[in-house]
Every structure is written in C-alpha cells, then in structure tokens.
Short mmCIF file of C-alpha atoms in Angstrom, two decimals:
data_model
loop_
_atom_site.label_atom_id
_atom_site.label_comp_id
_atom_site.label_asym_id
_atom_site.label_seq_id
_atom_site.Cartn_x
_atom_site.Cartn_y
_atom_site.Cartn_z
CA LYS A 1 -29.57 -2.17 -33.98
CA LYS A 2 -30.77 1.27 -32.02
CA GLU A 3 -28.81 3.68 -30.97
CA VAL A 4 -27.80 4.01 -27.60
CA LYS A 5 -29.17 6.70 -25.41
CA PRO A 6 -27.79 8.17 -21.83
CA GLU A 7 -31.06 7.21 -20.12
CA ASP A 8 -31.03 3.65 -21.68
CA ASN A 9 -28.05 2.96 -19.96
CA LYS A 10 -27.94 0.46 -17.02
CA GLU A 11 -25.19 0.06 -14.63
CA LEU A 12 -22.98 -3.21 -14.01
CA LYS A 13 -20.23 -3.05 -11.53
CA ILE A 14 -17.62 -5.43 -12.11
CA THR A 15 -14.80 -6.63 -9.46
CA VAL A 16 -12.56 -9.42 -10.15
CA GLU A 17 -10.95 -9.80 -6.18
CA ASN A 18 -8.98 -13.09 -7.17
CA LYS A 19 -7.26 -12.15 -10.31
CA GLU A 20 -4.78 -15.56 -9.95
CA LEU A 21 -7.93 -17.51 -10.71
CA CYS A 22 -9.73 -15.05 -12.93
CA SER A 23 -7.18 -13.66 -15.44
CA ARG A 24 -9.85 -11.81 -17.39
CA TYR A 25 -13.80 -11.06 -17.24
CA CYS A 26 -15.73 -9.36 -19.99
CA GLY A 27 -19.21 -8.65 -18.77
CA VAL A 28 -21.76 -6.82 -21.05
CA VAL A 29 -25.57 -5.89 -20.36
CA LEU A 30 -28.17 -6.19 -23.11
CA THR A 31 -31.53 -4.78 -22.89
CA ASP A 32 -35.03 -5.53 -24.95
CA ILE A 33 -34.46 -9.05 -24.84
CA LYS A 34 -36.88 -11.63 -26.40
CA VAL A 35 -36.47 -15.24 -25.23
CA GLY A 36 -37.71 -17.74 -27.21
CA PRO A 37 -36.61 -21.04 -29.31
CA SER A 38 -33.89 -20.83 -31.53
CA PRO A 39 -33.76 -21.31 -35.28
CA GLY A 40 -33.62 -24.56 -36.77
CA TRP A 41 -30.16 -24.66 -37.76
CA MET A 42 -28.89 -23.80 -34.42
CA LYS A 43 -30.77 -26.49 -32.66
CA GLN A 44 -29.44 -28.96 -34.96
CA THR A 45 -25.88 -27.73 -34.49
CA LEU A 46 -26.33 -27.99 -30.81
CA LYS A 47 -27.92 -31.38 -30.90
CA SER A 48 -25.14 -32.78 -33.21
CA VAL A 49 -22.61 -32.15 -30.16
CA GLY A 50 -24.86 -33.52 -27.58
CA ILE A 51 -26.16 -30.11 -26.17
CA ARG A 52 -29.80 -29.93 -25.44
CA SER A 53 -31.67 -26.36 -26.69
CA ILE A 54 -32.89 -24.69 -24.06
CA ASN A 55 -33.81 -20.69 -25.24
CA ASN A 56 -32.04 -18.57 -27.88
CA VAL A 57 -30.21 -17.04 -25.49
CA VAL A 58 -28.71 -19.90 -23.64
CA ASP A 59 -28.06 -21.43 -26.98
CA ILE A 60 -26.25 -18.51 -28.42
CA THR A 61 -23.80 -18.81 -25.47
CA ASN A 62 -23.57 -22.54 -26.16
CA TYR A 63 -23.20 -22.18 -29.85
CA VAL A 64 -20.34 -19.65 -29.44
CA MET A 65 -18.15 -22.15 -26.94
CA ILE A 66 -18.64 -24.66 -29.82
CA GLU A 67 -17.52 -22.31 -32.38
CA LEU A 68 -14.84 -20.67 -30.95
CA GLY A 69 -13.93 -22.70 -27.76
CA GLN A 70 -15.02 -19.76 -25.23
CA PRO A 71 -17.86 -20.88 -22.72
CA LEU A 72 -20.21 -17.73 -21.88
CA HIS A 73 -22.87 -17.45 -19.32
CA ALA A 74 -25.91 -15.04 -19.40
CA PHE A 75 -27.78 -13.80 -15.79
CA ASP A 76 -30.90 -12.20 -15.44
CA TYR A 77 -29.80 -8.83 -15.07
CA ASP A 78 -32.85 -7.76 -12.66
CA LYS A 79 -31.90 -10.77 -10.48
CA VAL A 80 -28.26 -9.78 -9.87
CA GLY A 81 -28.55 -7.95 -6.36
CA GLY A 82 -26.96 -4.31 -6.89
CA HIS A 83 -26.40 -4.86 -10.40
CA GLU A 84 -22.84 -5.83 -9.24
CA ILE A 85 -20.89 -8.86 -10.30
CA LYS A 86 -17.86 -9.97 -7.76
CA VAL A 87 -15.50 -12.66 -8.92
CA ARG A 88 -14.35 -14.09 -5.44
CA ASN A 89 -13.85 -16.95 -3.43
CA ALA A 90 -16.63 -18.44 -1.92
CA LYS A 91 -17.04 -18.37 1.92
CA ALA A 92 -17.27 -20.86 4.43
CA GLY A 93 -21.01 -22.44 4.50
CA GLU A 94 -21.83 -20.73 1.38
CA LYS A 95 -24.35 -22.53 -0.62
CA LEU A 96 -25.81 -22.19 -3.94
CA ALA A 97 -28.68 -24.11 -5.92
CA THR A 98 -27.25 -24.50 -9.58
CA LEU A 99 -29.14 -25.06 -12.73
CA ASP A 100 -29.08 -28.70 -12.43
CA GLY A 101 -31.69 -28.31 -9.66
CA LYS A 102 -29.36 -29.38 -6.63
CA GLU A 103 -27.91 -27.15 -3.73
CA ARG A 104 -24.16 -27.23 -3.58
CA GLU A 105 -22.23 -26.58 -0.55
CA LEU A 106 -19.07 -24.26 -1.29
CA THR A 107 -16.00 -24.30 0.05
CA GLU A 108 -13.37 -21.28 0.74
CA GLU A 109 -11.14 -22.94 -2.32
CA MET A 110 -13.79 -22.28 -4.83
CA LEU A 111 -14.08 -19.46 -6.91
CA VAL A 112 -17.69 -17.84 -7.40
CA ILE A 113 -19.76 -15.32 -9.48
CA ALA A 114 -21.47 -13.51 -6.60
CA ASP A 115 -23.63 -10.33 -6.76
CA GLN A 116 -23.81 -7.89 -3.87
CA ASN A 117 -25.55 -10.39 -1.59
CA ARG A 118 -24.46 -13.98 -2.54
CA PRO A 119 -23.09 -16.33 -5.01
CA ILE A 120 -24.92 -16.70 -8.20
CA GLY A 121 -22.77 -19.05 -10.33
CA ILE A 122 -19.82 -21.45 -9.70
CA ALA A 123 -17.19 -19.82 -11.72
CA GLY A 124 -16.44 -21.86 -15.00
CA VAL A 125 -18.69 -24.62 -13.82
CA MET A 126 -22.41 -23.79 -13.58
CA GLY A 127 -24.83 -20.72 -13.04
CA GLY A 128 -27.07 -20.51 -10.20
CA THR A 129 -31.17 -20.78 -10.53
CA HIS A 130 -31.78 -17.84 -8.81
CA THR A 131 -30.53 -15.50 -11.95
CA GLU A 132 -31.31 -18.07 -14.75
CA VAL A 133 -32.90 -16.65 -17.91
CA THR A 134 -36.41 -17.14 -18.34
CA GLU A 135 -39.26 -16.14 -20.69
CA GLU A 136 -39.79 -13.26 -18.38
CA THR A 137 -36.41 -12.02 -18.69
CA ASN A 138 -35.94 -8.68 -20.80
CA THR A 139 -32.39 -7.59 -19.44
CA ILE A 140 -29.34 -10.02 -19.50
CA VAL A 141 -25.73 -9.53 -18.15
CA LEU A 142 -23.45 -11.81 -20.99
CA GLU A 143 -20.19 -13.02 -19.22
CA ALA A 144 -17.16 -14.35 -21.02
CA ALA A 145 -14.30 -14.96 -18.87
CA ASN A 146 -10.89 -16.96 -18.32
CA PHE A 147 -10.54 -19.37 -15.08
CA GLU A 148 -7.35 -20.89 -13.73
CA ALA A 149 -7.36 -24.66 -15.12
CA LYS A 150 -6.35 -26.33 -11.92
CA ASN A 151 -8.63 -24.95 -9.32
CA ASN A 152 -11.79 -25.31 -11.85
CA ARG A 153 -10.74 -28.89 -12.30
CA LYS A 154 -10.49 -29.39 -8.26
CA THR A 155 -14.11 -27.34 -7.88
CA SER A 156 -15.75 -29.43 -10.70
CA LYS A 157 -14.44 -32.90 -9.03
CA ALA A 158 -15.11 -31.73 -5.50
CA LEU A 159 -18.80 -31.00 -6.42
CA ASN A 160 -18.96 -33.90 -9.11
CA LEU A 161 -20.33 -31.47 -11.59
CA ARG A 162 -18.94 -32.07 -15.17
CA THR A 163 -20.17 -29.69 -17.68
CA ASP A 164 -19.12 -28.55 -20.97
CA ALA A 165 -17.89 -25.34 -19.84
CA ALA A 166 -15.67 -27.27 -17.02
CA THR A 167 -14.07 -29.43 -19.50
CA ARG A 168 -13.08 -26.57 -21.46
CA TYR A 169 -11.53 -24.53 -18.58
CA GLU A 170 -9.28 -27.33 -17.34
CA LYS A 171 -7.67 -27.33 -20.27
CA SER A 172 -6.20 -23.54 -19.84
CA LEU A 173 -8.05 -21.65 -22.48
CA ASP A 174 -6.43 -18.36 -24.15
CA PRO A 175 -7.19 -15.26 -22.25
CA ASN A 176 -7.65 -13.06 -25.36
CA MET A 177 -10.36 -15.68 -26.65
CA THR A 178 -13.01 -13.48 -24.04
CA TYR A 179 -13.56 -10.40 -26.06
CA PRO A 180 -14.16 -12.14 -29.42
CA GLY A 181 -16.23 -14.64 -27.51
CA ILE A 182 -18.50 -11.85 -25.85
CA VAL A 183 -18.46 -10.14 -29.02
CA ARG A 184 -19.83 -12.81 -31.49
CA ALA A 185 -22.40 -13.65 -28.88
CA VAL A 186 -24.11 -10.17 -28.91
CA GLU A 187 -23.83 -10.16 -32.84
CA LEU A 188 -25.89 -13.35 -32.84
CA LEU A 189 -28.37 -11.90 -30.37
CA GLN A 190 -28.82 -9.06 -32.41
CA GLU A 191 -28.73 -10.86 -35.67
CA LEU A 192 -31.27 -13.43 -34.29
CA GLY A 193 -33.54 -10.58 -33.05
CA ALA A 194 -33.15 -11.63 -29.46
CA ALA A 195 -31.63 -8.56 -28.46
CA ASP A 196 -32.15 -4.80 -29.78
CA PHE A 197 -28.98 -3.15 -28.44
CA LEU A 198 -25.87 -2.95 -26.16
CA VAL A 199 -26.46 -0.51 -23.30
CA ALA A 200 -23.08 -1.06 -21.46
CA ASP A 201 -19.87 -1.59 -22.62
CA VAL A 202 -17.76 -4.25 -22.22
CA GLN A 203 -15.54 -4.27 -19.07
#
C-alpha cells in the first residue's frame, strides 16, 4: 500500500437528495486500478452461486455481496460527470442504458444514482453502461449503500429487472453494513493487486 499524498487526492462530491429512500451512502475513490481476471478461487466461489466472473473489480463487489450480504457497485471515475454522485429520484422522461444492454425508461418514483449530467445507475438494481468498469479503467468510485426495500422492489418489478442486488435490498438490509462492506472490498482490491491505494475517504 502506498502512502496517500495530497496531490494524489481526487475529489468526489456525494449528495443524497432523498434520504427516505437512501438511508446511507458510502463512496470511495480508488486509483491505480488494474483491471484483469480474478484468481481461480474467486471465480469458483462466484460460479458456485451462479454468478458469472467478469473482471477482478466487478467480481470483488459480487464476492463481498455473497460474503457479507451487502451489494456494492463500481463506477469508472473518469466517466462520472463532474466527479459528483447524486442519489435522487429520476426525472420524467429520463432513460438509462443498463449493463444488460437495454435502454430503460425511468419514472419519477424510481431512485437513481446520477452524476452532474444524467443517471448512471438504477439504485439498488443495476448500473449503467456509460460508467461501466472496463480494461481501460484506472480509477473507480466504489459504492456501498442502503436503499428502502419497498421502493426498490417496485422499481425492479416495474422494469422487469431482477438482479442479485435487488433481491437483497428488497429484504430490508441493515444500513450499518455499508461501511464494513466497502472496507472489505477495498481490502480485497488491495490484497489482489487490483488497486494500490485509497485516495478519498469514505463519505
């Protein structure tokens, strides 16, 4: 682990506009990301519960979800507009291309993760393609949050989008698990050589 220097720090502004639907949001920036394949033991663990291995960063978020029950998501920091995260309700007419390759039309009842310009994820359900972690990614925003169960279930059903994260959130997760979840993911990212150091504190 490298020592964090002031000039290494990357800003991340987080605003939760609807605290009834998002009781806690933890976000952290990690740099020197090295995206590649996961070790065999992690691939096997994911496979045993029906989760396909994608890359080390995404696999670690899924592994922690299995291990602790806390869903996480990683965004490509450089693709997050204004380096700002807003947890807000979707606006009428907003759309988002999700990671399954489909364009989703959102409604005002749905909670989204947005940047300065547009939605980048459907809260507690699925992220968007625009900020997807790829082999070119070198800095990420790691998210661990707690979303209200009923609204999450309604959003998932309305979009006909069932995911591992959504099925967990609709069971009313403990908001106190967000911090241990994100810390565990950071530990794994560093232990497996996927990230060298933390450059922004958990918010």
